[in-house]
Amino acid sequence: MRLALSSAALPGRTPADLARACGPRGLAGLEIVLGEIPELDEARRWRALEVPIVALRAETAQLAEAPELARVAGVLEAPVVAAPRLLSSDRIAELAREYGAHGATLLLGHGTELSGVRDAVAIVERVGSEALGLAWEIHPLDDDLASAGEVLRTGSPHILHVRLHGGGPEQRAQDGLGVGTLFVDLALARYGGAVALAPSSEAQREAWERWIASTGSSGCGSKAHAPKRGRVELDVRPVEPKDRIDTVLGSYDGVGPGGTLHLIVDHDPDCMRHLLLSTQPEGSFSFQYLERGPEVWRVDVVRS
C-alpha cells in the first residue's frame, strides 16, 4: 500500500511539478485528474517522472469513453478511474475489451454505501474482464467508515485503487472519523494498491498548498528499529503517514514480553490501539494513556 497525491490538491500544476512535491511529503505516486487526454509522447514523459502515475481520473463521459485514453493508460501502466454513471452498461463491456487490447485497466468508481459497492461488483462480474475493476472513493466527513471492512470484503478482489478525501494537512481535523481504522482494514485486507489523497473540499486547497510547500513533518511514517527487550520509545511526530502501520507494528514486534513501547504522537493515537487490537492476540497488551494532548499524546503499550 502506498500513499499518493491527487492533482486535485494542486490544480494547474504539471505532473513534473507534482512529482517533485511528493518526495518531501513521503508520497509515492500521483493520481492525475485529466482535463484532456495527453499525447502518447507526453504520456511517455510522465512515465519517466520521479514517482509513478498510479491512476488517471476521467470525470466526463467524453474522456471516459475515448478509446485514445486506453492507449495512454497502456503506456503509463496506470488504470483509468471513471464513475459508472458516465457509462452505459453496454459501453462498459466494450471499453473493457478496448482497455484489455492495450494492456490497460478501467476502474469503476464507487463510494462507501454498500448497495453501491454491490452494484459496481455486479457490473464487473457480469462483464467478466480482467481489464475491469473498482476504485473506492472515501469521504470521511460524510461516510460511515465503520463499514470499511465490509466494503473491502464485498469489493475484494476487484478494488484496485482508493481515493481518500482528506489526510495530509487535514489529518488532525479528521481524528475520530475512523480514518485510522480504515488503514487497519486496508492492511488486514492486504490491499496493495495506492491510496490517493485529495482535499475534502475546495476550501481546503490553500491548506494543501501550504502543506506541500512546507518542510516540516506531518503524521506518522518511516519504520523504526527497536531493541528486543525493555522499554522502547517511538516518537512518530517527525515521520510521514505512509509507513505508520509498519512503524508501530515493527517497533511493537521488537518489544519482548513484559516490555513497553512508549508512543509519542501529535494526535490521539486511538487508531494505533485499533491497529494492535486487530493484529495482536486478545489480552496480549495494555494501552495506557499518560498524556492526552492537546499538542502531545503519550501512551505506554505494555506487552503481556
PDB file of C-alpha atoms in Angstrom:
ATOM      1  CA  MET A   1       0.000   0.000   0.000  1.00  0.00           C
ATOM      2  CA  ARG A   2       1.372   3.409  -0.953  1.00  0.00           C
ATOM      3  CA  LEU A   3       0.148   6.941  -0.381  1.00  0.00           C
ATOM      4  CA  ALA A   4      -0.195   9.091  -3.484  1.00  0.00           C
ATOM      5  CA  LEU A   5      -1.012  12.722  -4.202  1.00  0.00           C
ATOM      6  CA  SER A   6      -4.040  13.622  -6.301  1.00  0.00           C
ATOM      7  CA  SER A   7      -3.537  16.507  -8.714  1.00  0.00           C
ATOM      8  CA  ALA A   8      -6.870  17.788  -7.350  1.00  0.00           C
ATOM      9  CA  ALA A   9      -4.816  19.112  -4.430  1.00  0.00           C
ATOM     10  CA  LEU A  10      -2.748  21.387  -6.671  1.00  0.00           C
ATOM     11  CA  PRO A  11      -4.755  22.167  -9.816  1.00  0.00           C
ATOM     12  CA  GLY A  12      -2.835  23.798 -12.620  1.00  0.00           C
ATOM     13  CA  ARG A  13       0.491  22.171 -11.692  1.00  0.00           C
ATOM     14  CA  THR A  14       2.217  19.940 -14.215  1.00  0.00           C
ATOM     15  CA  PRO A  15       2.798  16.270 -13.385  1.00  0.00           C
ATOM     16  CA  ALA A  16       6.524  17.071 -13.151  1.00  0.00           C
ATOM     17  CA  ASP A  17       5.804  19.763 -10.523  1.00  0.00           C
ATOM     18  CA  LEU A  18       3.571  17.365  -8.628  1.00  0.00           C
ATOM     19  CA  ALA A  19       6.195  14.600  -8.716  1.00  0.00           C
ATOM     20  CA  ARG A  20       8.790  16.929  -7.187  1.00  0.00           C
ATOM     21  CA  ALA A  21       6.317  17.850  -4.441  1.00  0.00           C
ATOM     22  CA  CYS A  22       5.757  14.210  -3.464  1.00  0.00           C
ATOM     23  CA  GLY A  23       9.216  13.387  -2.127  1.00  0.00           C
ATOM     24  CA  PRO A  24       9.359  15.781   0.855  1.00  0.00           C
ATOM     25  CA  ARG A  25       5.899  14.651   1.972  1.00  0.00           C
ATOM     26  CA  GLY A  26       6.698  10.926   1.747  1.00  0.00           C
ATOM     27  CA  LEU A  27       4.172  10.378  -1.068  1.00  0.00           C
ATOM     28  CA  ALA A  28       4.976   7.642  -3.548  1.00  0.00           C
ATOM     29  CA  GLY A  29       2.664   8.206  -6.512  1.00  0.00           C
ATOM     30  CA  LEU A  30       0.427  10.570  -8.443  1.00  0.00           C
ATOM     31  CA  GLU A  31      -3.252  10.427  -9.321  1.00  0.00           C
ATOM     32  CA  ILE A  32      -3.843  12.706 -12.320  1.00  0.00           C
ATOM     33  CA  VAL A  33      -7.254  14.302 -12.851  1.00  0.00           C
ATOM     34  CA  LEU A  34      -7.495  14.689 -16.604  1.00  0.00           C
ATOM     35  CA  GLY A  35      -8.703  17.841 -18.344  1.00  0.00           C
ATOM     36  CA  GLU A  36      -7.798  16.344 -21.692  1.00  0.00           C
ATOM     37  CA  ILE A  37      -6.117  13.226 -22.990  1.00  0.00           C
ATOM     38  CA  PRO A  38      -2.329  13.588 -23.196  1.00  0.00           C
ATOM     39  CA  GLU A  39      -0.475  12.696 -26.365  1.00  0.00           C
ATOM     40  CA  LEU A  40       1.398   9.393 -26.279  1.00  0.00           C
ATOM     41  CA  ASP A  41       4.778  11.170 -26.265  1.00  0.00           C
ATOM     42  CA  GLU A  42       3.667  13.230 -23.275  1.00  0.00           C
ATOM     43  CA  ALA A  43       2.482  10.062 -21.523  1.00  0.00           C
ATOM     44  CA  ARG A  44       5.925   8.543 -22.060  1.00  0.00           C
ATOM     45  CA  ARG A  45       7.486  11.601 -20.403  1.00  0.00           C
ATOM     46  CA  TRP A  46       5.090  11.175 -17.477  1.00  0.00           C
ATOM     47  CA  ARG A  47       6.240   7.585 -17.137  1.00  0.00           C
ATOM     48  CA  ALA A  48       9.805   8.821 -16.576  1.00  0.00           C
ATOM     49  CA  LEU A  49       8.844  11.025 -13.603  1.00  0.00           C
ATOM     50  CA  GLU A  50      10.376  10.602 -10.146  1.00  0.00           C
ATOM     51  CA  VAL A  51       7.202   8.921  -8.850  1.00  0.00           C
ATOM     52  CA  PRO A  52       4.794   6.736 -10.839  1.00  0.00           C
ATOM     53  CA  ILE A  53       1.358   7.697 -12.075  1.00  0.00           C
ATOM     54  CA  VAL A  54      -0.927   5.378 -10.097  1.00  0.00           C
ATOM     55  CA  ALA A  55      -4.255   6.367 -11.713  1.00  0.00           C
ATOM     56  CA  LEU A  56      -5.859   8.657 -14.290  1.00  0.00           C
ATOM     57  CA  ARG A  57      -9.257  10.132 -13.451  1.00  0.00           C
ATOM     58  CA  ALA A  58     -11.765  10.682 -16.251  1.00  0.00           C
ATOM     59  CA  GLU A  59     -14.533  12.872 -14.833  1.00  0.00           C
ATOM     60  CA  THR A  60     -16.559  13.432 -18.009  1.00  0.00           C
ATOM     61  CA  ALA A  61     -18.246  10.909 -20.300  1.00  0.00           C
ATOM     62  CA  GLN A  62     -16.288  12.281 -23.263  1.00  0.00           C
ATOM     63  CA  LEU A  63     -12.976  11.434 -21.618  1.00  0.00           C
ATOM     64  CA  ALA A  64     -14.143   8.164 -20.091  1.00  0.00           C
ATOM     65  CA  GLU A  65     -15.370   6.808 -23.421  1.00  0.00           C
ATOM     66  CA  ALA A  66     -12.439   7.983 -25.556  1.00  0.00           C
ATOM     67  CA  PRO A  67     -10.513   4.994 -26.995  1.00  0.00           C
ATOM     68  CA  GLU A  68      -7.358   7.160 -27.033  1.00  0.00           C
ATOM     69  CA  LEU A  69      -7.363   7.101 -23.251  1.00  0.00           C
ATOM     70  CA  ALA A  70      -6.978   3.327 -23.235  1.00  0.00           C
ATOM     71  CA  ARG A  71      -3.777   3.670 -25.281  1.00  0.00           C
ATOM     72  CA  VAL A  72      -2.397   6.311 -22.890  1.00  0.00           C
ATOM     73  CA  ALA A  73      -3.279   4.127 -19.888  1.00  0.00           C
ATOM     74  CA  GLY A  74      -1.423   1.234 -21.507  1.00  0.00           C
ATOM     75  CA  VAL A  75       1.700   3.353 -21.989  1.00  0.00           C
ATOM     76  CA  LEU A  76       1.593   4.537 -18.369  1.00  0.00           C
ATOM     77  CA  GLU A  77       0.570   1.147 -16.970  1.00  0.00           C
ATOM     78  CA  ALA A  78      -1.889   3.124 -14.842  1.00  0.00           C
ATOM     79  CA  PRO A  79      -5.618   2.414 -14.521  1.00  0.00           C
ATOM     80  CA  VAL A  80      -8.309   4.871 -15.556  1.00  0.00           C
ATOM     81  CA  VAL A  81     -10.979   5.669 -12.954  1.00  0.00           C
ATOM     82  CA  ALA A  82     -14.466   6.593 -14.171  1.00  0.00           C
ATOM     83  CA  ALA A  83     -17.789   6.773 -12.356  1.00  0.00           C
ATOM     84  CA  PRO A  84     -20.285   4.142 -13.614  1.00  0.00           C
ATOM     85  CA  ARG A  85     -22.880   6.905 -14.114  1.00  0.00           C
ATOM     86  CA  LEU A  86     -20.757   8.194 -17.001  1.00  0.00           C
ATOM     87  CA  LEU A  87     -21.058   4.932 -18.936  1.00  0.00           C
ATOM     88  CA  SER A  88     -23.880   2.712 -20.138  1.00  0.00           C
ATOM     89  CA  SER A  89     -23.644  -0.990 -19.289  1.00  0.00           C
ATOM     90  CA  ASP A  90     -23.102  -1.915 -22.941  1.00  0.00           C
ATOM     91  CA  ARG A  91     -20.381   0.697 -23.239  1.00  0.00           C
ATOM     92  CA  ILE A  92     -18.577  -0.643 -20.168  1.00  0.00           C
ATOM     93  CA  ALA A  93     -18.248  -4.082 -21.765  1.00  0.00           C
ATOM     94  CA  GLU A  94     -16.992  -2.533 -24.997  1.00  0.00           C
ATOM     95  CA  LEU A  95     -14.485  -0.337 -23.158  1.00  0.00           C
ATOM     96  CA  ALA A  96     -13.224  -3.311 -21.141  1.00  0.00           C
ATOM     97  CA  ARG A  97     -12.340  -5.027 -24.431  1.00  0.00           C
ATOM     98  CA  GLU A  98     -10.642  -1.837 -25.660  1.00  0.00           C
ATOM     99  CA  TYR A  99      -8.613  -1.465 -22.466  1.00  0.00           C
ATOM    100  CA  GLY A 100      -7.682  -5.137 -22.467  1.00  0.00           C
ATOM    101  CA  ALA A 101      -6.356  -4.844 -26.022  1.00  0.00           C
ATOM    102  CA  HIS A 102      -3.928  -2.149 -24.815  1.00  0.00           C
ATOM    103  CA  GLY A 103      -2.915  -3.932 -21.618  1.00  0.00           C
ATOM    104  CA  ALA A 104      -4.734  -1.301 -19.543  1.00  0.00           C
ATOM    105  CA  THR A 105      -7.408  -1.334 -16.837  1.00  0.00           C
ATOM    106  CA  LEU A 106     -10.658   0.612 -16.411  1.00  0.00           C
ATOM    107  CA  LEU A 107     -11.860   1.085 -12.833  1.00  0.00           C
ATOM    108  CA  LEU A 108     -15.456   1.913 -11.937  1.00  0.00           C
ATOM    109  CA  GLY A 109     -15.629   4.363  -9.050  1.00  0.00           C
ATOM    110  CA  HIS A 110     -17.908   3.676  -6.088  1.00  0.00           C
ATOM    111  CA  GLY A 111     -18.483   5.102  -2.618  1.00  0.00           C
ATOM    112  CA  THR A 112     -18.777   3.579   0.844  1.00  0.00           C
ATOM    113  CA  GLU A 113     -22.509   2.842   0.666  1.00  0.00           C
ATOM    114  CA  LEU A 114     -22.711  -0.949   0.476  1.00  0.00           C
ATOM    115  CA  SER A 115     -25.551  -1.014  -2.042  1.00  0.00           C
ATOM    116  CA  GLY A 116     -23.409   0.985  -4.472  1.00  0.00           C
ATOM    117  CA  VAL A 117     -20.463  -1.333  -3.889  1.00  0.00           C
ATOM    118  CA  ARG A 118     -22.622  -4.363  -4.631  1.00  0.00           C
ATOM    119  CA  ASP A 119     -23.947  -2.748  -7.831  1.00  0.00           C
ATOM    120  CA  ALA A 120     -20.422  -1.991  -9.019  1.00  0.00           C
ATOM    121  CA  VAL A 121     -19.240  -5.527  -8.213  1.00  0.00           C
ATOM    122  CA  ALA A 122     -22.199  -6.928 -10.158  1.00  0.00           C
ATOM    123  CA  ILE A 123     -21.171  -4.954 -13.247  1.00  0.00           C
ATOM    124  CA  VAL A 124     -17.551  -6.103 -13.028  1.00  0.00           C
ATOM    125  CA  GLU A 125     -18.515  -9.741 -12.543  1.00  0.00           C
ATOM    126  CA  ARG A 126     -21.126  -9.632 -15.302  1.00  0.00           C
ATOM    127  CA  VAL A 127     -18.622  -8.255 -17.816  1.00  0.00           C
ATOM    128  CA  GLY A 128     -16.036 -10.766 -16.628  1.00  0.00           C
ATOM    129  CA  SER A 129     -12.953  -8.965 -17.957  1.00  0.00           C
ATOM    130  CA  GLU A 130      -9.566  -8.727 -16.234  1.00  0.00           C
ATOM    131  CA  ALA A 131      -9.358  -5.211 -17.686  1.00  0.00           C
ATOM    132  CA  LEU A 132     -12.205  -4.046 -15.432  1.00  0.00           C
ATOM    133  CA  GLY A 133     -12.008  -3.298 -11.714  1.00  0.00           C
ATOM    134  CA  LEU A 134     -13.159  -0.936  -8.970  1.00  0.00           C
ATOM    135  CA  ALA A 135     -11.944   2.277  -7.347  1.00  0.00           C
ATOM    136  CA  TRP A 136     -13.187   3.249  -3.884  1.00  0.00           C
ATOM    137  CA  GLU A 137     -13.945   6.941  -3.236  1.00  0.00           C
ATOM    138  CA  ILE A 138     -13.909   7.793   0.501  1.00  0.00           C
ATOM    139  CA  HIS A 139     -15.300  10.954   2.135  1.00  0.00           C
ATOM    140  CA  PRO A 140     -14.581  10.668   5.890  1.00  0.00           C
ATOM    141  CA  LEU A 141     -16.700  13.737   6.687  1.00  0.00           C
ATOM    142  CA  ASP A 142     -19.770  12.076   5.149  1.00  0.00           C
ATOM    143  CA  ASP A 143     -19.133   8.328   5.132  1.00  0.00           C
ATOM    144  CA  ASP A 144     -19.601   5.854   7.961  1.00  0.00           C
ATOM    145  CA  LEU A 145     -16.169   4.242   7.976  1.00  0.00           C
ATOM    146  CA  ALA A 146     -17.347   1.633  10.473  1.00  0.00           C
ATOM    147  CA  SER A 147     -18.430  -0.271   7.354  1.00  0.00           C
ATOM    148  CA  ALA A 148     -14.975  -0.062   5.725  1.00  0.00           C
ATOM    149  CA  GLY A 149     -14.189  -3.687   6.457  1.00  0.00           C
ATOM    150  CA  GLU A 150     -17.465  -4.789   4.880  1.00  0.00           C
ATOM    151  CA  VAL A 151     -16.761  -2.642   1.800  1.00  0.00           C
ATOM    152  CA  LEU A 152     -13.424  -4.423   1.396  1.00  0.00           C
ATOM    153  CA  ARG A 153     -14.965  -7.851   1.862  1.00  0.00           C
ATOM    154  CA  THR A 154     -17.705  -7.034  -0.672  1.00  0.00           C
ATOM    155  CA  GLY A 155     -15.400  -5.423  -3.223  1.00  0.00           C
ATOM    156  CA  SER A 156     -12.446  -7.792  -2.903  1.00  0.00           C
ATOM    157  CA  PRO A 157     -10.531  -8.609  -5.063  1.00  0.00           C
ATOM    158  CA  HIS A 158     -11.830  -6.006  -7.503  1.00  0.00           C
ATOM    159  CA  ILE A 159     -10.853  -2.831  -5.561  1.00  0.00           C
ATOM    160  CA  LEU A 160      -7.575  -1.723  -7.144  1.00  0.00           C
ATOM    161  CA  HIS A 161      -7.450   1.986  -6.243  1.00  0.00           C
ATOM    162  CA  VAL A 162      -8.570   4.097  -3.279  1.00  0.00           C
ATOM    163  CA  ARG A 163      -9.090   7.853  -3.129  1.00  0.00           C
ATOM    164  CA  LEU A 164      -9.270   9.447   0.323  1.00  0.00           C
ATOM    165  CA  HIS A 165     -10.700  12.958   0.602  1.00  0.00           C
ATOM    166  CA  GLY A 166      -8.513  14.151   3.446  1.00  0.00           C
ATOM    167  CA  GLY A 167      -5.260  13.150   5.079  1.00  0.00           C
ATOM    168  CA  GLY A 168      -2.240  15.384   4.621  1.00  0.00           C
ATOM    169  CA  PRO A 169      -2.937  18.768   6.219  1.00  0.00           C
ATOM    170  CA  GLU A 170      -6.449  17.605   7.184  1.00  0.00           C
ATOM    171  CA  GLN A 171      -5.231  14.597   9.166  1.00  0.00           C
ATOM    172  CA  ARG A 172      -5.706  16.057  12.642  1.00  0.00           C
ATOM    173  CA  ALA A 173      -9.115  17.524  11.771  1.00  0.00           C
ATOM    174  CA  GLN A 174     -10.263  14.022  10.787  1.00  0.00           C
ATOM    175  CA  ASP A 175      -9.228  12.345  14.045  1.00  0.00           C
ATOM    176  CA  GLY A 176     -12.133  10.314  15.377  1.00  0.00           C
ATOM    177  CA  LEU A 177     -13.759   9.819  11.963  1.00  0.00           C
ATOM    178  CA  GLY A 178     -12.417   6.301  11.509  1.00  0.00           C
ATOM    179  CA  VAL A 179      -9.515   7.030   9.140  1.00  0.00           C
ATOM    180  CA  GLY A 180      -7.025   5.194  11.377  1.00  0.00           C
ATOM    181  CA  THR A 181      -9.260   2.134  11.491  1.00  0.00           C
ATOM    182  CA  LEU A 182      -9.684   2.392   7.710  1.00  0.00           C
ATOM    183  CA  PHE A 183      -5.935   1.950   7.227  1.00  0.00           C
ATOM    184  CA  VAL A 184      -6.008  -1.013   9.594  1.00  0.00           C
ATOM    185  CA  ASP A 185      -8.793  -2.569   7.498  1.00  0.00           C
ATOM    186  CA  LEU A 186      -6.813  -1.951   4.301  1.00  0.00           C
ATOM    187  CA  ALA A 187      -3.723  -3.564   5.826  1.00  0.00           C
ATOM    188  CA  LEU A 188      -5.643  -6.579   7.110  1.00  0.00           C
ATOM    189  CA  ALA A 189      -7.257  -6.988   3.683  1.00  0.00           C
ATOM    190  CA  ARG A 190      -3.716  -6.949   2.218  1.00  0.00           C
ATOM    191  CA  TYR A 191      -4.676  -4.124  -0.085  1.00  0.00           C
ATOM    192  CA  GLY A 192      -1.636  -3.499  -2.275  1.00  0.00           C
ATOM    193  CA  GLY A 193      -2.732  -0.535  -4.376  1.00  0.00           C
ATOM    194  CA  ALA A 194      -2.457   3.206  -3.865  1.00  0.00           C
ATOM    195  CA  VAL A 195      -4.388   5.496  -1.540  1.00  0.00           C
ATOM    196  CA  ALA A 196      -4.566   8.857  -3.317  1.00  0.00           C
ATOM    197  CA  LEU A 197      -5.001  11.841  -1.000  1.00  0.00           C
ATOM    198  CA  ALA A 198      -7.190  14.723  -2.173  1.00  0.00           C
ATOM    199  CA  PRO A 199      -8.711  17.797  -0.489  1.00  0.00           C
ATOM    200  CA  SER A 200     -12.055  17.180   1.183  1.00  0.00           C
ATOM    201  CA  SER A 201     -13.397  20.461  -0.234  1.00  0.00           C
ATOM    202  CA  GLU A 202     -12.409  23.486  -2.302  1.00  0.00           C
ATOM    203  CA  ALA A 203     -11.972  25.429   0.939  1.00  0.00           C
ATOM    204  CA  GLN A 204      -9.054  23.145   1.880  1.00  0.00           C
ATOM    205  CA  ARG A 205      -6.969  23.859  -1.218  1.00  0.00           C
ATOM    206  CA  GLU A 206      -4.977  26.659   0.429  1.00  0.00           C
ATOM    207  CA  ALA A 207      -4.062  24.367   3.338  1.00  0.00           C
ATOM    208  CA  TRP A 208      -2.843  21.741   0.872  1.00  0.00           C
ATOM    209  CA  GLU A 209      -0.717  24.322  -0.941  1.00  0.00           C
ATOM    210  CA  ARG A 210       0.957  25.259   2.348  1.00  0.00           C
ATOM    211  CA  TRP A 211       1.407  21.622   3.356  1.00  0.00           C
ATOM    212  CA  ILE A 212       3.048  20.646   0.079  1.00  0.00           C
ATOM    213  CA  ALA A 213       5.341  23.687   0.217  1.00  0.00           C
ATOM    214  CA  SER A 214       6.353  23.153   3.857  1.00  0.00           C
ATOM    215  CA  THR A 215       9.483  21.364   5.027  1.00  0.00           C
ATOM    216  CA  GLY A 216       8.113  20.305   8.423  1.00  0.00           C
ATOM    217  CA  SER A 217       6.726  16.895   9.241  1.00  0.00           C
ATOM    218  CA  SER A 218       3.181  15.704   9.446  1.00  0.00           C
ATOM    219  CA  GLY A 219       1.729  12.392  10.596  1.00  0.00           C
ATOM    220  CA  CYS A 220       3.417   9.071  11.148  1.00  0.00           C
ATOM    221  CA  GLY A 221       5.850   7.309   8.891  1.00  0.00           C
ATOM    222  CA  SER A 222       9.111   5.562   8.361  1.00  0.00           C
ATOM    223  CA  LYS A 223       9.745   2.259  10.008  1.00  0.00           C
ATOM    224  CA  ALA A 224      11.898   2.435  13.116  1.00  0.00           C
ATOM    225  CA  HIS A 225      14.381  -0.035  14.513  1.00  0.00           C
ATOM    226  CA  ALA A 226      13.564  -1.319  18.002  1.00  0.00           C
ATOM    227  CA  PRO A 227      15.633  -3.287  20.510  1.00  0.00           C
ATOM    228  CA  LYS A 228      14.428  -6.678  21.689  1.00  0.00           C
ATOM    229  CA  ARG A 229      13.763  -6.019  25.347  1.00  0.00           C
ATOM    230  CA  GLY A 230      12.911  -3.387  27.972  1.00  0.00           C
ATOM    231  CA  ARG A 231      11.408  -0.017  27.144  1.00  0.00           C
ATOM    232  CA  VAL A 232      11.328   1.330  23.598  1.00  0.00           C
ATOM    233  CA  GLU A 233      10.437   4.955  22.860  1.00  0.00           C
ATOM    234  CA  LEU A 234       8.836   5.665  19.486  1.00  0.00           C
ATOM    235  CA  ASP A 235       8.214   9.300  18.559  1.00  0.00           C
ATOM    236  CA  VAL A 236       6.025   9.269  15.448  1.00  0.00           C
ATOM    237  CA  ARG A 237       5.734  13.045  15.129  1.00  0.00           C
ATOM    238  CA  PRO A 238       8.657  13.549  12.714  1.00  0.00           C
ATOM    239  CA  VAL A 239       7.513  10.988  10.145  1.00  0.00           C
ATOM    240  CA  GLU A 240       5.006  10.726   7.314  1.00  0.00           C
ATOM    241  CA  PRO A 241       1.659   8.867   7.213  1.00  0.00           C
ATOM    242  CA  LYS A 242       2.603   6.312   4.582  1.00  0.00           C
ATOM    243  CA  ASP A 243       4.571   3.999   6.887  1.00  0.00           C
ATOM    244  CA  ARG A 244       2.531   4.348  10.086  1.00  0.00           C
ATOM    245  CA  ILE A 245       1.354   0.752  10.196  1.00  0.00           C
ATOM    246  CA  ASP A 246       4.843  -0.678   9.613  1.00  0.00           C
ATOM    247  CA  THR A 247       6.314   1.752  12.146  1.00  0.00           C
ATOM    248  CA  VAL A 248       4.034   0.760  15.013  1.00  0.00           C
ATOM    249  CA  LEU A 249       3.913  -2.957  14.267  1.00  0.00           C
ATOM    250  CA  GLY A 250       7.654  -3.150  13.614  1.00  0.00           C
ATOM    251  CA  SER A 251       8.503  -1.424  16.878  1.00  0.00           C
ATOM    252  CA  TYR A 252       5.896  -3.398  18.833  1.00  0.00           C
ATOM    253  CA  ASP A 253       7.262  -6.680  17.480  1.00  0.00           C
ATOM    254  CA  GLY A 254      10.690  -5.664  18.748  1.00  0.00           C
ATOM    255  CA  VAL A 255       9.494  -5.389  22.356  1.00  0.00           C
ATOM    256  CA  GLY A 256       9.781  -8.589  24.331  1.00  0.00           C
ATOM    257  CA  PRO A 257       7.229  -9.960  26.848  1.00  0.00           C
ATOM    258  CA  GLY A 258       6.895  -7.560  29.762  1.00  0.00           C
ATOM    259  CA  GLY A 259       8.458  -4.775  27.720  1.00  0.00           C
ATOM    260  CA  THR A 260       6.916  -1.379  26.986  1.00  0.00           C
ATOM    261  CA  LEU A 261       6.527   0.561  23.763  1.00  0.00           C
ATOM    262  CA  HIS A 262       6.268   4.247  24.692  1.00  0.00           C
ATOM    263  CA  LEU A 263       4.477   6.143  21.918  1.00  0.00           C
ATOM    264  CA  ILE A 264       4.698   9.908  21.435  1.00  0.00           C
ATOM    265  CA  VAL A 265       2.146  11.291  18.976  1.00  0.00           C
ATOM    266  CA  ASP A 266       0.797  14.692  17.911  1.00  0.00           C
ATOM    267  CA  HIS A 267      -2.832  13.495  17.855  1.00  0.00           C
ATOM    268  CA  ASP A 268      -4.971  10.989  19.726  1.00  0.00           C
ATOM    269  CA  PRO A 269      -3.390   7.574  18.942  1.00  0.00           C
ATOM    270  CA  ASP A 270      -6.667   5.648  19.252  1.00  0.00           C
ATOM    271  CA  CYS A 271      -6.161   4.476  15.649  1.00  0.00           C
ATOM    272  CA  MET A 272      -2.961   2.747  16.802  1.00  0.00           C
ATOM    273  CA  ARG A 273      -4.866   0.994  19.576  1.00  0.00           C
ATOM    274  CA  HIS A 274      -7.349  -0.311  16.986  1.00  0.00           C
ATOM    275  CA  LEU A 275      -4.431  -1.411  14.807  1.00  0.00           C
ATOM    276  CA  LEU A 276      -2.990  -3.517  17.625  1.00  0.00           C
ATOM    277  CA  LEU A 277      -6.400  -4.877  18.637  1.00  0.00           C
ATOM    278  CA  SER A 278      -6.896  -6.008  15.043  1.00  0.00           C
ATOM    279  CA  THR A 279      -3.494  -7.642  14.620  1.00  0.00           C
ATOM    280  CA  GLN A 280      -2.470  -8.978  18.048  1.00  0.00           C
ATOM    281  CA  PRO A 281      -3.897 -11.783  20.226  1.00  0.00           C
ATOM    282  CA  GLU A 282      -6.584 -10.761  22.680  1.00  0.00           C
ATOM    283  CA  GLY A 283      -5.179  -9.747  26.057  1.00  0.00           C
ATOM    284  CA  SER A 284      -1.577  -9.613  24.811  1.00  0.00           C
ATOM    285  CA  PHE A 285      -1.037  -5.939  25.648  1.00  0.00           C
ATOM    286  CA  SER A 286      -2.362  -2.974  27.608  1.00  0.00           C
ATOM    287  CA  PHE A 287      -2.724   0.549  26.190  1.00  0.00           C
ATOM    288  CA  GLN A 288      -2.195   3.194  28.865  1.00  0.00           C
ATOM    289  CA  TYR A 289      -2.607   6.927  28.214  1.00  0.00           C
ATOM    290  CA  LEU A 290      -0.041   9.029  30.099  1.00  0.00           C
ATOM    291  CA  GLU A 291      -0.753  12.396  28.454  1.00  0.00           C
ATOM    292  CA  ARG A 292      -3.771  13.459  26.393  1.00  0.00           C
ATOM    293  CA  GLY A 293      -2.863  16.496  24.291  1.00  0.00           C
ATOM    294  CA  PRO A 294      -3.732  18.968  23.083  1.00  0.00           C
ATOM    295  CA  GLU A 295      -0.284  19.152  21.458  1.00  0.00           C
ATOM    296  CA  VAL A 296       1.282  15.854  22.558  1.00  0.00           C
ATOM    297  CA  TRP A 297      -0.170  12.460  23.436  1.00  0.00           C
ATOM    298  CA  ARG A 298       1.933   9.837  25.258  1.00  0.00           C
ATOM    299  CA  VAL A 299       0.965   6.181  25.597  1.00  0.00           C
ATOM    300  CA  ASP A 300       2.617   3.117  27.120  1.00  0.00           C
ATOM    301  CA  VAL A 301       1.852  -0.106  25.274  1.00  0.00           C
ATOM    302  CA  VAL A 302       2.871  -2.902  27.645  1.00  0.00           C
ATOM    303  CA  ARG A 303       3.224  -6.444  26.296  1.00  0.00           C
ATOM    304  CA  SER A 304       1.993  -9.272  28.486  1.00  0.00           C
TER     305      SER A 304
END
